[in-house]
mmCIF file with all atom_site columns, C-alpha atoms in Angstrom:
data_model
loop_
_atom_site.group_PDB
_atom_site.id
_atom_site.type_symbol
_atom_site.label_atom_id
_atom_site.label_alt_id
_atom_site.label_comp_id
_atom_site.label_asym_id
_atom_site.label_entity_id
_atom_site.label_seq_id
_atom_site.pdbx_PDB_ins_code
_atom_site.Cartn_x
_atom_site.Cartn_y
_atom_site.Cartn_z
_atom_site.occupancy
_atom_site.B_iso_or_equiv
_atom_site.pdbx_formal_charge
_atom_site.auth_seq_id
_atom_site.auth_comp_id
_atom_site.auth_asym_id
_atom_site.auth_atom_id
_atom_site.pdbx_PDB_model_num
ATOM 1   C CA . MET A 1 1   ? -16.448 -11.281 9.489   1.00 0.00 ? 1   MET A CA 1
ATOM 2   C CA . THR A 1 2   ? -14.028 -12.340 6.984   1.00 0.00 ? 2   THR A CA 1
ATOM 3   C CA . GLY A 1 3   ? -12.880 -15.373 8.669   1.00 0.00 ? 3   GLY A CA 1
ATOM 4   C CA . GLN A 1 4   ? -9.534  -13.848 9.410   1.00 0.00 ? 4   GLN A CA 1
ATOM 5   C CA . PRO A 1 5   ? -8.462  -13.977 13.198  1.00 0.00 ? 5   PRO A CA 1
ATOM 6   C CA . LEU A 1 6   ? -8.613  -10.960 15.500  1.00 0.00 ? 6   LEU A CA 1
ATOM 7   C CA . LYS A 1 7   ? -5.708  -12.080 17.560  1.00 0.00 ? 7   LYS A CA 1
ATOM 8   C CA . VAL A 1 8   ? -2.838  -14.551 17.180  1.00 0.00 ? 8   VAL A CA 1
ATOM 9   C CA . VAL A 1 9   ? -0.614  -15.466 20.242  1.00 0.00 ? 9   VAL A CA 1
ATOM 10  C CA . ASN A 1 10  ? 2.702   -16.959 19.610  1.00 0.00 ? 10  ASN A CA 1
ATOM 11  C CA . VAL A 1 11  ? 5.160   -18.079 21.769  1.00 0.00 ? 11  VAL A CA 1
ATOM 12  C CA . ASP A 1 12  ? 8.074   -16.518 19.873  1.00 0.00 ? 12  ASP A CA 1
ATOM 13  C CA . SER A 1 13  ? 6.735   -13.168 18.504  1.00 0.00 ? 13  SER A CA 1
ATOM 14  C CA . GLY A 1 14  ? 4.132   -12.544 21.064  1.00 0.00 ? 14  GLY A CA 1
ATOM 15  C CA . THR A 1 15  ? 0.536   -11.361 20.539  1.00 0.00 ? 15  THR A CA 1
ATOM 16  C CA . ARG A 1 16  ? -0.528  -9.860  17.163  1.00 0.00 ? 16  ARG A CA 1
ATOM 17  C CA . THR A 1 17  ? -3.845  -8.217  16.889  1.00 0.00 ? 17  THR A CA 1
ATOM 18  C CA . THR A 1 18  ? -5.225  -7.517  13.418  1.00 0.00 ? 18  THR A CA 1
ATOM 19  C CA . VAL A 1 19  ? -8.622  -5.450  12.181  1.00 0.00 ? 19  VAL A CA 1
ATOM 20  C CA . SER A 1 20  ? -9.645  -5.867  8.771   1.00 0.00 ? 20  SER A CA 1
ATOM 21  C CA . ASN A 1 21  ? -11.942 -4.251  6.689   1.00 0.00 ? 21  ASN A CA 1
ATOM 22  C CA . TYR A 1 22  ? -15.189 -5.813  4.962   1.00 0.00 ? 22  TYR A CA 1
ATOM 23  C CA . ALA A 1 23  ? -12.832 -6.934  2.016   1.00 0.00 ? 23  ALA A CA 1
ATOM 24  C CA . GLY A 1 24  ? -10.539 -8.591  4.337   1.00 0.00 ? 24  GLY A CA 1
ATOM 25  C CA . LYS A 1 25  ? -7.894  -5.982  3.811   1.00 0.00 ? 25  LYS A CA 1
ATOM 26  C CA . PRO A 1 26  ? -5.879  -5.062  7.128   1.00 0.00 ? 26  PRO A CA 1
ATOM 27  C CA . LEU A 1 27  ? -6.701  -1.635  8.770   1.00 0.00 ? 27  LEU A CA 1
ATOM 28  C CA . TYR A 1 28  ? -4.821  -1.938  11.832  1.00 0.00 ? 28  TYR A CA 1
ATOM 29  C CA . LEU A 1 29  ? -2.044  -4.120  13.177  1.00 0.00 ? 29  LEU A CA 1
ATOM 30  C CA . LYS A 1 30  ? -0.571  -4.088  16.518  1.00 0.00 ? 30  LYS A CA 1
ATOM 31  C CA . ASP A 1 31  ? 2.593   -6.748  17.040  1.00 0.00 ? 31  ASP A CA 1
ATOM 32  C CA . GLY A 1 32  ? 4.236   -8.101  20.533  1.00 0.00 ? 32  GLY A CA 1
ATOM 33  C CA . LYS A 1 33  ? 6.622   -5.179  20.369  1.00 0.00 ? 33  LYS A CA 1
ATOM 34  C CA . ASN A 1 34  ? 3.829   -2.865  20.745  1.00 0.00 ? 34  ASN A CA 1
ATOM 35  C CA . GLN A 1 35  ? 4.284   -1.278  17.341  1.00 0.00 ? 35  GLN A CA 1
ATOM 36  C CA . LYS A 1 36  ? 0.991   -0.208  15.393  1.00 0.00 ? 36  LYS A CA 1
ATOM 37  C CA . THR A 1 37  ? 0.640   -0.164  11.797  1.00 0.00 ? 37  THR A CA 1
ATOM 38  C CA . VAL A 1 38  ? -2.213  1.595   10.223  1.00 0.00 ? 38  VAL A CA 1
ATOM 39  C CA . TYR A 1 39  ? -3.136  1.088   6.414   1.00 0.00 ? 39  TYR A CA 1
ATOM 40  C CA . LEU A 1 40  ? -5.290  3.635   4.568   1.00 0.00 ? 40  LEU A CA 1
ATOM 41  C CA . TYR A 1 41  ? -7.254  2.612   1.235   1.00 0.00 ? 41  TYR A CA 1
ATOM 42  C CA . ASP A 1 42  ? -8.790  4.778   -1.263  1.00 0.00 ? 42  ASP A CA 1
ATOM 43  C CA . ALA A 1 43  ? -12.420 3.864   -2.734  1.00 0.00 ? 43  ALA A CA 1
ATOM 44  C CA . LEU A 1 44  ? -11.496 1.259   -4.907  1.00 0.00 ? 44  LEU A CA 1
ATOM 45  C CA . LEU A 1 45  ? -9.810  -0.358  -1.984  1.00 0.00 ? 45  LEU A CA 1
ATOM 46  C CA . ARG A 1 46  ? -6.285  0.415   -3.511  1.00 0.00 ? 46  ARG A CA 1
ATOM 47  C CA . PRO A 1 47  ? -3.682  0.967   -0.725  1.00 0.00 ? 47  PRO A CA 1
ATOM 48  C CA . ILE A 1 48  ? -2.814  4.738   -0.140  1.00 0.00 ? 48  ILE A CA 1
ATOM 49  C CA . THR A 1 49  ? -0.716  4.918   2.824   1.00 0.00 ? 49  THR A CA 1
ATOM 50  C CA . THR A 1 50  ? 1.017   2.367   5.427   1.00 0.00 ? 50  THR A CA 1
ATOM 51  C CA . THR A 1 51  ? 1.662   4.197   8.690   1.00 0.00 ? 51  THR A CA 1
ATOM 52  C CA . LEU A 1 52  ? 4.012   2.705   11.547  1.00 0.00 ? 52  LEU A CA 1
ATOM 53  C CA . THR A 1 53  ? 4.078   3.969   15.297  1.00 0.00 ? 53  THR A CA 1
ATOM 54  C CA . SER A 1 54  ? 6.671   2.703   17.550  1.00 0.00 ? 54  SER A CA 1
ATOM 55  C CA . GLY A 1 55  ? 6.453   4.375   21.005  1.00 0.00 ? 55  GLY A CA 1
ATOM 56  C CA . SER A 1 56  ? 6.183   7.950   20.421  1.00 0.00 ? 56  SER A CA 1
ATOM 57  C CA . THR A 1 57  ? 7.510   7.736   16.905  1.00 0.00 ? 57  THR A CA 1
ATOM 58  C CA . THR A 1 58  ? 4.981   7.785   13.766  1.00 0.00 ? 58  THR A CA 1
ATOM 59  C CA . LYS A 1 59  ? 6.555   7.340   10.251  1.00 0.00 ? 59  LYS A CA 1
ATOM 60  C CA . THR A 1 60  ? 4.685   6.917   6.936   1.00 0.00 ? 60  THR A CA 1
ATOM 61  C CA . VAL A 1 61  ? 6.537   4.016   5.728   1.00 0.00 ? 61  VAL A CA 1
ATOM 62  C CA . GLU A 1 62  ? 4.855   3.636   2.166   1.00 0.00 ? 62  GLU A CA 1
ATOM 63  C CA . LYS A 1 63  ? 2.765   5.806   -0.327  1.00 0.00 ? 63  LYS A CA 1
ATOM 64  C CA . PHE A 1 64  ? 0.948   4.926   -3.448  1.00 0.00 ? 64  PHE A CA 1
ATOM 65  C CA . PHE A 1 65  ? -0.251  7.230   -6.127  1.00 0.00 ? 65  PHE A CA 1
ATOM 66  C CA . TYR A 1 66  ? -2.309  6.154   -9.050  1.00 0.00 ? 66  TYR A CA 1
ATOM 67  C CA . GLY A 1 67  ? -2.577  7.443   -12.664 1.00 0.00 ? 67  GLY A CA 1
ATOM 68  C CA . GLU A 1 68  ? -5.861  9.034   -12.518 1.00 0.00 ? 68  GLU A CA 1
ATOM 69  C CA . GLY A 1 69  ? -5.197  12.897  -12.946 1.00 0.00 ? 69  GLY A CA 1
ATOM 70  C CA . ILE A 1 70  ? -1.873  12.641  -14.357 1.00 0.00 ? 70  ILE A CA 1
ATOM 71  C CA . ALA A 1 71  ? -1.121  14.431  -17.649 1.00 0.00 ? 71  ALA A CA 1
ATOM 72  C CA . SER A 1 72  ? -1.843  12.055  -20.701 1.00 0.00 ? 72  SER A CA 1
ATOM 73  C CA . ASP A 1 73  ? -3.127  9.455   -18.498 1.00 0.00 ? 73  ASP A CA 1
ATOM 74  C CA . LYS A 1 74  ? -5.281  7.925   -20.872 1.00 0.00 ? 74  LYS A CA 1
ATOM 75  C CA . ALA A 1 75  ? -2.816  7.892   -23.653 1.00 0.00 ? 75  ALA A CA 1
ATOM 76  C CA . LYS A 1 76  ? 0.096   6.275   -21.242 1.00 0.00 ? 76  LYS A CA 1
ATOM 77  C CA . ASN A 1 77  ? -2.749  3.750   -20.000 1.00 0.00 ? 77  ASN A CA 1
ATOM 78  C CA . LEU A 1 78  ? -2.195  4.981   -16.355 1.00 0.00 ? 78  LEU A CA 1
ATOM 79  C CA . ARG A 1 79  ? -5.720  5.035   -15.303 1.00 0.00 ? 79  ARG A CA 1
ATOM 80  C CA . GLY A 1 80  ? -6.446  2.563   -12.494 1.00 0.00 ? 80  GLY A CA 1
ATOM 81  C CA . LYS A 1 81  ? -2.611  1.736   -12.190 1.00 0.00 ? 81  LYS A CA 1
ATOM 82  C CA . LEU A 1 82  ? -0.004  2.333   -9.960  1.00 0.00 ? 82  LEU A CA 1
ATOM 83  C CA . TYR A 1 83  ? 2.026   5.608   -11.173 1.00 0.00 ? 83  TYR A CA 1
ATOM 84  C CA . LYS A 1 84  ? 4.487   6.017   -8.093  1.00 0.00 ? 84  LYS A CA 1
ATOM 85  C CA . HIS A 1 85  ? 5.264   3.672   -4.894  1.00 0.00 ? 85  HIS A CA 1
ATOM 86  C CA . TYR A 1 86  ? 7.351   5.274   -2.253  1.00 0.00 ? 86  TYR A CA 1
ATOM 87  C CA . GLN A 1 87  ? 8.998   2.914   0.311   1.00 0.00 ? 87  GLN A CA 1
ATOM 88  C CA . GLN A 1 88  ? 11.795  3.154   2.911   1.00 0.00 ? 88  GLN A CA 1
ATOM 89  C CA . SER A 1 89  ? 14.258  1.727   0.385   1.00 0.00 ? 89  SER A CA 1
ATOM 90  C CA . GLY A 1 90  ? 13.284  3.958   -2.298  1.00 0.00 ? 90  GLY A CA 1
ATOM 91  C CA . SER A 1 91  ? 10.798  4.623   -5.000  1.00 0.00 ? 91  SER A CA 1
ATOM 92  C CA . VAL A 1 92  ? 9.286   3.619   -8.259  1.00 0.00 ? 92  VAL A CA 1
ATOM 93  C CA . GLU A 1 93  ? 7.560   5.373   -10.956 1.00 0.00 ? 93  GLU A CA 1
ATOM 94  C CA . VAL A 1 94  ? 5.827   3.549   -13.961 1.00 0.00 ? 94  VAL A CA 1
ATOM 95  C CA . SER A 1 95  ? 5.617   6.414   -16.721 1.00 0.00 ? 95  SER A CA 1
ATOM 96  C CA . TYR A 1 96  ? 3.397   3.964   -19.054 1.00 0.00 ? 96  TYR A CA 1
ATOM 97  C CA . TYR A 1 97  ? 1.558   0.705   -19.354 1.00 0.00 ? 97  TYR A CA 1
ATOM 98  C CA . SER A 1 98  ? 0.976   -1.428  -22.557 1.00 0.00 ? 98  SER A CA 1
ATOM 99  C CA . PHE A 1 99  ? -2.383  -2.075  -23.510 1.00 0.00 ? 99  PHE A CA 1
ATOM 100 C CA . LYS A 1 100 ? -2.021  -5.319  -21.832 1.00 0.00 ? 100 LYS A CA 1
ATOM 101 C CA . GLY A 1 101 ? -1.402  -3.719  -18.650 1.00 0.00 ? 101 GLY A CA 1
ATOM 102 C CA . GLU A 1 102 ? 2.162   -4.405  -18.332 1.00 0.00 ? 102 GLU A CA 1
ATOM 103 C CA . PRO A 1 103 ? 4.620   -1.603  -17.071 1.00 0.00 ? 103 PRO A CA 1
ATOM 104 C CA . LYS A 1 104 ? 6.903   -0.521  -20.045 1.00 0.00 ? 104 LYS A CA 1
ATOM 105 C CA . GLN A 1 105 ? 8.759   2.129   -18.530 1.00 0.00 ? 105 GLN A CA 1
ATOM 106 C CA . GLN A 1 106 ? 9.939   2.162   -14.985 1.00 0.00 ? 106 GLN A CA 1
ATOM 107 C CA . ILE A 1 107 ? 12.033  4.787   -13.198 1.00 0.00 ? 107 ILE A CA 1
ATOM 108 C CA . THR A 1 108 ? 13.853  4.063   -9.915  1.00 0.00 ? 108 THR A CA 1
ATOM 109 C CA . PRO A 1 109 ? 15.721  6.875   -8.914  1.00 0.00 ? 109 PRO A CA 1
#
């Protein structure tokens, strides 16, 4: 166990159930409104998707793409770094990183 509680009961927000993986990252979350959130990770434990289920509606609310396999990934220092992040409020794309790992060009359409 990672030392994190599986179930938390709160007077205001209700019962919240969380199942985490061996690294302590959440895999499944269910809140007092009966909304379910599922988190998927890649082999390096980086987030890939976040899916929210409310009633009978299921939506992917976040997607993460990493730089491996992108054209010129080595020259742009994209390997192992976040390349695109889609979320409900929009998206961000990092075209390249400096040698220090700092994003140098971000595109927010």
